[in-house]
XYZ file of C-alpha atoms in Angstrom:
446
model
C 0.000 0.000 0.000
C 3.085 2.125 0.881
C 4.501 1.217 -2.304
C 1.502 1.951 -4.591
C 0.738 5.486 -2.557
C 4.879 6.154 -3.260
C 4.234 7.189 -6.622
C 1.253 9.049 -6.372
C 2.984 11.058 -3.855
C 6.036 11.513 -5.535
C 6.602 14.686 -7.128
C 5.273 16.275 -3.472
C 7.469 17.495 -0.613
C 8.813 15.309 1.881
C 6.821 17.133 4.288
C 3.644 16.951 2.832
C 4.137 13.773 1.688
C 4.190 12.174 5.472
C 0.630 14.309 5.792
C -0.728 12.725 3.044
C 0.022 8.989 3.910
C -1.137 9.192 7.431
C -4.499 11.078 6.459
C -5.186 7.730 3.711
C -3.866 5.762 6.652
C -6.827 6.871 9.301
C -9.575 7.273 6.492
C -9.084 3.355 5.318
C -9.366 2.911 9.329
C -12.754 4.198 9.493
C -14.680 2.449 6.867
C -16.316 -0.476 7.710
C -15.879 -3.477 5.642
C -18.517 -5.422 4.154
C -20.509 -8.632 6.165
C -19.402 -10.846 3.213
C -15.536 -9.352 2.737
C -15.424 -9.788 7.033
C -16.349 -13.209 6.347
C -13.544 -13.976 3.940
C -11.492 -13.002 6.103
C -12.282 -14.826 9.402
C -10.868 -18.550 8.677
C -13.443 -21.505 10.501
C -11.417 -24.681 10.756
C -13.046 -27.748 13.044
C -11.811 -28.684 15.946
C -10.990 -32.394 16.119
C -10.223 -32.582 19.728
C -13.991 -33.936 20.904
C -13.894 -36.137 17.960
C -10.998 -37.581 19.190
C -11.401 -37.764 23.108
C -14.953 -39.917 21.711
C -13.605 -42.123 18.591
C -9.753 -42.436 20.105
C -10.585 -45.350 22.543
C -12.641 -47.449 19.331
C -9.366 -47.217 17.734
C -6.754 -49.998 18.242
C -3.176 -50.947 17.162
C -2.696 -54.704 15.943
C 0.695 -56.303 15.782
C 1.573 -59.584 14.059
C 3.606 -61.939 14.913
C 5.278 -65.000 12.574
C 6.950 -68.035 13.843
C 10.811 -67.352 13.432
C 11.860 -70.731 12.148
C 9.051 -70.133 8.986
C 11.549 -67.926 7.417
C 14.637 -68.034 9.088
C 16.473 -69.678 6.368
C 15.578 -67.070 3.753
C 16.219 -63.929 6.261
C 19.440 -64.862 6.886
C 19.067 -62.972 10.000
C 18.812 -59.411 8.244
C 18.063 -56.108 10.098
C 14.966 -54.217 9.090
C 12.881 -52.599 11.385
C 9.381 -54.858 12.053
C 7.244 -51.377 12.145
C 8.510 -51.150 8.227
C 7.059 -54.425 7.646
C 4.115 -53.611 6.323
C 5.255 -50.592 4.433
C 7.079 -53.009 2.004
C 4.561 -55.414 1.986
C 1.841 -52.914 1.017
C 3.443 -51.382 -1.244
C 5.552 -53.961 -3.261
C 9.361 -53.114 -2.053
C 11.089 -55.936 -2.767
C 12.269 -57.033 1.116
C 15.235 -57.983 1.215
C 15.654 -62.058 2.670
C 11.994 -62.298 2.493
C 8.527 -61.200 4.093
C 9.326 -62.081 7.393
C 9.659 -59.698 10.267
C 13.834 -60.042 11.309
C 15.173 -62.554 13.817
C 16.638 -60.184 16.544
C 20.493 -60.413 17.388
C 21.767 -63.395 19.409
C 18.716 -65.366 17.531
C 16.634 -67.593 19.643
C 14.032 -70.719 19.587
C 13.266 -71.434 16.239
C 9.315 -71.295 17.173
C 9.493 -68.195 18.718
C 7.508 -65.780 17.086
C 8.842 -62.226 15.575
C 7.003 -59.392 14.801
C 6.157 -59.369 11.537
C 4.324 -55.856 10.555
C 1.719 -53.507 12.326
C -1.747 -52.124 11.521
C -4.441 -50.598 12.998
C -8.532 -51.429 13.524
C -11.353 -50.068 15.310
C -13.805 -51.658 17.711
C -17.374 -52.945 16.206
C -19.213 -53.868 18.659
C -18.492 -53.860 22.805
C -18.097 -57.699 23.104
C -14.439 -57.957 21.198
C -15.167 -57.916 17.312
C -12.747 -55.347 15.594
C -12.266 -54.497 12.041
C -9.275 -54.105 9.716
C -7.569 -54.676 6.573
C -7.269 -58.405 4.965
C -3.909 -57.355 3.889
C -2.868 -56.521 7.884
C -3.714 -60.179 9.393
C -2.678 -62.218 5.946
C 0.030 -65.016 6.881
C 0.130 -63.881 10.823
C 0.629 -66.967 12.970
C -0.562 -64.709 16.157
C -2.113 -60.739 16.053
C -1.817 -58.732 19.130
C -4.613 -56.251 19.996
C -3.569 -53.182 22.412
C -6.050 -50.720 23.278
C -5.449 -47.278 24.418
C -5.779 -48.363 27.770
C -2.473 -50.408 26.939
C -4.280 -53.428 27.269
C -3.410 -56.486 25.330
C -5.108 -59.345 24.230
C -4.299 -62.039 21.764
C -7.012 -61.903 19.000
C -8.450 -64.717 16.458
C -8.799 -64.165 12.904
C -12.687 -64.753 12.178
C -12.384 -64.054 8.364
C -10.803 -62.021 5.536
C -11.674 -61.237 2.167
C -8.938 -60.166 -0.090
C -11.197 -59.207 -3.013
C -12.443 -56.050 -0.611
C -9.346 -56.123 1.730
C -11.475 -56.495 4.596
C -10.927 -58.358 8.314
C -12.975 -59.182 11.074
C -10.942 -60.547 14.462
C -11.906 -61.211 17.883
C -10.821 -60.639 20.680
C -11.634 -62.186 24.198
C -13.036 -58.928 25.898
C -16.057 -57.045 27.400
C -17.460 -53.434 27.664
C -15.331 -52.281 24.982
C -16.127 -48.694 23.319
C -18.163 -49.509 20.092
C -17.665 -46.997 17.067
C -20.645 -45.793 15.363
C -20.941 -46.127 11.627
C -21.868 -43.689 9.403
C -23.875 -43.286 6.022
C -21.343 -43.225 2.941
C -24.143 -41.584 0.826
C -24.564 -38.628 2.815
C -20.681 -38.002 2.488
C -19.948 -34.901 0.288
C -16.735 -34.296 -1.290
C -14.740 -31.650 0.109
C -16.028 -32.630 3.364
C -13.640 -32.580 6.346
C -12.724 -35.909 7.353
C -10.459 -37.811 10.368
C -8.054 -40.692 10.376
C -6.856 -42.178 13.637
C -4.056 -45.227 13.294
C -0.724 -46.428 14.048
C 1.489 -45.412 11.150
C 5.072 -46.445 11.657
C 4.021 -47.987 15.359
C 3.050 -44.767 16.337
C -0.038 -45.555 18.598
C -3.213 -43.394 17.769
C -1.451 -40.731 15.392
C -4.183 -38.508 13.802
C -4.444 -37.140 10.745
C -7.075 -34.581 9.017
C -8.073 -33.775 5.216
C -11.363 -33.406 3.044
C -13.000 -36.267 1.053
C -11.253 -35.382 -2.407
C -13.426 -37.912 -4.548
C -15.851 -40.482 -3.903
C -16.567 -43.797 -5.992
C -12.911 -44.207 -7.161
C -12.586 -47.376 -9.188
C -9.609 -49.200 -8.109
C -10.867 -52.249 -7.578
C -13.491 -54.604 -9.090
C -15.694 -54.688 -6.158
C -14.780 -51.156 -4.555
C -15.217 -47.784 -5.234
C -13.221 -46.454 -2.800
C -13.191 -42.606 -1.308
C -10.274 -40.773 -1.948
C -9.140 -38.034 0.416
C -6.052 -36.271 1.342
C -5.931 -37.544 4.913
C -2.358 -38.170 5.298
C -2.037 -42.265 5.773
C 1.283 -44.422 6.037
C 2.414 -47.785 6.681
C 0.218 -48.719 10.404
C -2.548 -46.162 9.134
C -4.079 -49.417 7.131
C -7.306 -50.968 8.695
C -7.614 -47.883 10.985
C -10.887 -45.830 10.562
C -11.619 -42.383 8.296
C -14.365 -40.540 10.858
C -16.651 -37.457 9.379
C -17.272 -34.510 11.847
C -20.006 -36.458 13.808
C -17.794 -39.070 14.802
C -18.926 -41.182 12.705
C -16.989 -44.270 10.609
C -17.428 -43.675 7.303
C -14.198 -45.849 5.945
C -11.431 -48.055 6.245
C -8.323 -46.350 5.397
C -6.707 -48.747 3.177
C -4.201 -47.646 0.502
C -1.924 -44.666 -0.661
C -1.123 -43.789 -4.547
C 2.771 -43.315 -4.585
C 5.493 -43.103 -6.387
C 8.112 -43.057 -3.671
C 6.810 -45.232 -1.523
C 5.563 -42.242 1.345
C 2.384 -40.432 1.110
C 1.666 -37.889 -1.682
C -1.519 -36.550 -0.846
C -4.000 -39.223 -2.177
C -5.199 -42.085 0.353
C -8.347 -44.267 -0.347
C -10.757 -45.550 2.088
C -13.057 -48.733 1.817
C -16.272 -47.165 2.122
C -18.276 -48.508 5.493
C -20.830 -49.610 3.897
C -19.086 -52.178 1.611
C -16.917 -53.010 4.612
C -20.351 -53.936 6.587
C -21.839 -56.256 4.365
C -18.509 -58.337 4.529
C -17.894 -58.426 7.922
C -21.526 -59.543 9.008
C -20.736 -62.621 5.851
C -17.469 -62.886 7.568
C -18.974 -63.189 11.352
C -21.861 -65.499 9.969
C -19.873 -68.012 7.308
C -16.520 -67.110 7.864
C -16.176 -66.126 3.967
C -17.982 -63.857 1.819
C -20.141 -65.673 -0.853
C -21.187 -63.597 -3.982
C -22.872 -64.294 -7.106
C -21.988 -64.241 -10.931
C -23.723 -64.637 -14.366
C -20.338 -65.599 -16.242
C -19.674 -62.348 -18.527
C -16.693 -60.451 -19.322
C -17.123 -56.752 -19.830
C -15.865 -53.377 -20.750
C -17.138 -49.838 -20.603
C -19.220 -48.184 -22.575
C -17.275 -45.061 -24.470
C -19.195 -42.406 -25.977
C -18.143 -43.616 -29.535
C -19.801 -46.774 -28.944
C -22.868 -45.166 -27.042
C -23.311 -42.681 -30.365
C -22.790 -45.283 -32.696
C -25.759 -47.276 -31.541
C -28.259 -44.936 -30.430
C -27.838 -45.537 -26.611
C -27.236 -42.054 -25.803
C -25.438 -41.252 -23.015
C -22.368 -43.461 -22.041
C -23.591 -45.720 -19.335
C -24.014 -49.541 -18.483
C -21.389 -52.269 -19.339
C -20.674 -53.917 -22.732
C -20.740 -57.468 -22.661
C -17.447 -58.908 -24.043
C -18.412 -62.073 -24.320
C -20.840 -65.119 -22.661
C -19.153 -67.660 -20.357
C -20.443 -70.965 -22.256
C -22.463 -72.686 -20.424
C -22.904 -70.013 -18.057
C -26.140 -68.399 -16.593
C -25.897 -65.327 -18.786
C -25.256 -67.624 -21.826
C -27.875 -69.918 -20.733
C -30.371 -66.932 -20.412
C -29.843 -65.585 -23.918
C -27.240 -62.878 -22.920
C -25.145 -61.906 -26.142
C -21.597 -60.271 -26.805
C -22.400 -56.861 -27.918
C -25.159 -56.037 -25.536
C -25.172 -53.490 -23.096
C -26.264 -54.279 -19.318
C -28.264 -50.641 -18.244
C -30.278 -52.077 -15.131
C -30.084 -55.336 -12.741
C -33.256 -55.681 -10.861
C -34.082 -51.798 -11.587
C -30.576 -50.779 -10.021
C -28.943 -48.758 -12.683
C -25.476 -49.169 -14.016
C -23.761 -46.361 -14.489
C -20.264 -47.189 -15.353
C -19.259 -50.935 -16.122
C -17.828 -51.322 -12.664
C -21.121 -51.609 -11.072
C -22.265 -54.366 -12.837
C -19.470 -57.221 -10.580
C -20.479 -55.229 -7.604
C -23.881 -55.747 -7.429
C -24.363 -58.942 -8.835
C -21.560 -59.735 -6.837
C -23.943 -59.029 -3.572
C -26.795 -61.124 -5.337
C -27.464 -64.358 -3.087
C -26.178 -67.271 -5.619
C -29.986 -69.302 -6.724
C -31.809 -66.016 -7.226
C -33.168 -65.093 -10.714
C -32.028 -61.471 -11.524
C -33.614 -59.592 -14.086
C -31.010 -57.768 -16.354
C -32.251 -54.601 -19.029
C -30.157 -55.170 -22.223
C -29.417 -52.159 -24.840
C -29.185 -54.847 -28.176
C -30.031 -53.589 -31.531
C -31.739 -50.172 -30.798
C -34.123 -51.266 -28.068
C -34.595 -52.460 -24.907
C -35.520 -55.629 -23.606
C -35.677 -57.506 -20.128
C -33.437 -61.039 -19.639
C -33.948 -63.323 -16.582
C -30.780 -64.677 -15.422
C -30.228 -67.020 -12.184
C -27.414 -66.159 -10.591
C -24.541 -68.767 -9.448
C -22.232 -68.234 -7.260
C -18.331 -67.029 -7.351
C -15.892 -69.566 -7.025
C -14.065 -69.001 -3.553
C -10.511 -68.901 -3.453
C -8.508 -72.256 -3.796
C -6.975 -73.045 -0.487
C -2.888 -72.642 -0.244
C -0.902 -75.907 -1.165
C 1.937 -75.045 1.185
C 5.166 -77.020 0.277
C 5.707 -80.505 2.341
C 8.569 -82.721 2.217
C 5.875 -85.219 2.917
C 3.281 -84.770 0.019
C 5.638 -83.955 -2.329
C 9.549 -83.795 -2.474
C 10.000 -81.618 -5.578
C 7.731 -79.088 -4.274
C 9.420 -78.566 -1.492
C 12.772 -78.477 -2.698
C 11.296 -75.594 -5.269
C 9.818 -74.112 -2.110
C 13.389 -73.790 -0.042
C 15.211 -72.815 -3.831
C 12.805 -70.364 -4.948
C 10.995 -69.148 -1.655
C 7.285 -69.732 -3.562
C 4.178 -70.670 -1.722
C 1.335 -71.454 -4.809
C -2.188 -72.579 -5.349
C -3.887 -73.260 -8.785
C -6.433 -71.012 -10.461
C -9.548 -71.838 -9.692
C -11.805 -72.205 -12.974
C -13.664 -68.872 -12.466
C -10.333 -67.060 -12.455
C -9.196 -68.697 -15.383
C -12.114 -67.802 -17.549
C -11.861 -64.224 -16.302
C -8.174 -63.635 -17.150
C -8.567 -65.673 -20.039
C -5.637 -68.305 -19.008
C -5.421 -72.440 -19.822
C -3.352 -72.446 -16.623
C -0.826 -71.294 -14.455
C -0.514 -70.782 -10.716
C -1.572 -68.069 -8.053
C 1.357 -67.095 -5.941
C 0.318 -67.459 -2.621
C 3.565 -66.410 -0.580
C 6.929 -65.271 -1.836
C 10.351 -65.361 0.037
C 13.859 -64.912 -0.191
C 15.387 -65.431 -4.063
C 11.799 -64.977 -5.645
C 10.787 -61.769 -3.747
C 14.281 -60.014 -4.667
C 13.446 -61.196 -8.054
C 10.083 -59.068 -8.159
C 7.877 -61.878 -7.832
C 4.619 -60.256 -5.792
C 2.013 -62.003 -3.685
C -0.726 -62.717 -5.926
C 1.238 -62.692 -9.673
């Protein structure tokens, strides 16, 4: 302002000049600002501090532990800090001598477990159930609870789901602080959000941001929220809380390039995350249907090109044979707009809610085929779980576990769902990968 009232005062005396800038000086003091330019300048930022003194004690820290002698051979004893577990494991650092947690110096019993990596969860209901990520419990011989009290307990894995990357354990407690869920459709972008967790070890760090994007597709049955809440390795399974206290996610994973955070973190949305864990409490496993297509989205090209309009619903690829949308008269070309009224927006929707179809039900999909509409009744089956892990044994089969100890690979086959949708004859699932093969780049789940 000084600068700006230097050259209109310029070619004035020095004397007069000093008048001049102290009269502009008291008249700018006397006028009274605008209600809406005051309000631009007053800053309202929430307060987290009741949030936290209410959702702090839901939140927990979970350690796992791994029995020393599983790895021992391929860690060659190595020194890596256990709270950096995870962070490789997460996001696919090559570890160096393996995936398990370090044998400490001077060594000790061979069945003695290590830590192995550390996460976080949050209490769902009072009588011990907590929830967390699938990817924080995977391959733990024993999980540690602690509580902000500092109490400990020893807690049971009751299922996991990789698909969603969700957990439910239990521990043997009572009278524990519940946390309240929220509604994910009420959640607004640019909305302030909370994350409470353990990244690094760090017991019940917290973290704040805004909701940047809602719906991301990263996933074939998750479209997760995406904020800026800063989240790192021990943030994973913890909970993303609105300004009510409410859960609205699971904070899950980070988009990187280096490895640390960079200012986008998705969340499993809590409603997703509910409908597993109460399949997970009641079967142990999450059971979803299918109707055997393969599909892609719908581009705008394609949507002109045949009179659909708009860009929306998925575009059927092609007809498992034999399968329930084959058997229902399904066809490669058309375009799935509606399952049982539900619309389908973008092609991603289409796995997700069939996906939460009960297999035996008949499902009525709305085709786009040949300029019209027209309604197909399809009975859904269900999704092929997960073959179990054919762990190496000297016993069952010598070759195998001589690969096992030369290559450090732990490997199922493909079950005949998976096959069909990544359009393999064969091949393996890696199940577990140590020592030669993980310095190699081979990744759980190639």
């Amino acid at each position: 302002m000084s600068d700006l009232i230097d050259v209109w005062v310029q070619p004035l005396q020095r004397g007069r000049r000093a008048i001049l800038l102290a009269g502009v000086a008291t008249a700018f003091a006397g006028v009274a600002l605008p209600q809406a330019a005051r309000a631009q300048t007053r800053v309202d930022l929430p307060d987290f501090t009741e949030l936290v003194e209410r959702v702090g004690p839901s939140v927990v820290n979970i350690r796992t532990l791994e029995r020393a002698g599983r790895n021992s051979a391929a860690n060659g004893g190595g020194g890596i800090d256990p709270n950096m577990e995870e962070f490789f494991r997460r996001f696919g650092i090559p570890l160096p001598g393996g995936r398990g947690a370090p044998r400490p110096p001077g060594g000790g019993a061979d069945d003695e477990p290590q830590q192995r990596g550390v996460g976080s969860g949050f209490i769902l209901s009072a009588d011990g159930y907590v929830m967390t990520n699938a990817h924080v419990v995977d391959g733990a011989d024993e999980l540690l609870v602690t509580l902000t009290d500092k109490r400990e307990f020893k807690a049971k894995v009751i299922g996991q789901d990789k698909r969603t990357d969700v957990a439910v354990v239990k521990i043997e407690a009572s009278g524990l602080p519940a946390v309240k869920l929220g509604d994910v459709g009420k959640l607004k972008v640019g909305e302030w959000v909370m994350a409470i967790g353990s990244p690094f070890g760090l017991e019940n760090s917290v973290t704040a941001g805004i909701v940047s994007a809602k719906a991301r597709d990263t996933g074939d049955y998750l479209p997760f929220i995406q904020t800026d809440v800063a989240i790192n390795p021990g943030n994973s399974g913890g909970p993303l809380i609105n300004l009510r206290g409410e859960v609205v996610g699971i904070n899950s994973q980070i988009y990187s390039r280096s490895g640390g955070f960079m200012g986008i973190s998705f969340a499993i949305p809590i409603d997703e995350a509910k409908n597993v864990a109460e399949q997970l409490r009641a079967n142990g496993r999450v059971i979803r249907g299918r109707i055997g297509v393969t599909i892609a989205p719908v581009t705008k090209e394609v949507a002109e090109s045949i009179g659909l309009g708009k860009p929306t619903g998925a575009l059927v690829r092609g007809a498992e044979s034999g399968g329930p949308a084959d058997k229902a008269g399904v066809e490669a070309g058309d375009i799935i707009t509606k399952v049982d009224g539900k619309l389908i927006e973008k092609s991603g929707d289409l796995p997700r809610i069939v996906g939460a179809t009960r297999p035996g039900n008949k499902t009525v999909l709305q085709v786009f085929r040949r300029g019209g509409y027209r309604d197909v009744t399809v009975t859904v089956a269900e999704f092929e779980p997960d073959a179990p892990v054919k762990a190496a044994q000297a016993a069952s089969s010598p070759s195998a576990a001589a690969s096992k100890s030369a290559l450090g690979l732990t490997v199922s086959d493909l079950s005949d769902a998976s096959k069909r949708e990544l359009k393999l004859r064969g091949g393996v699932k890696v199940d577990a990968v140590d020592g030669v093969a993980a310095c190699a780049g081979l990744r759980e789940g190639d």
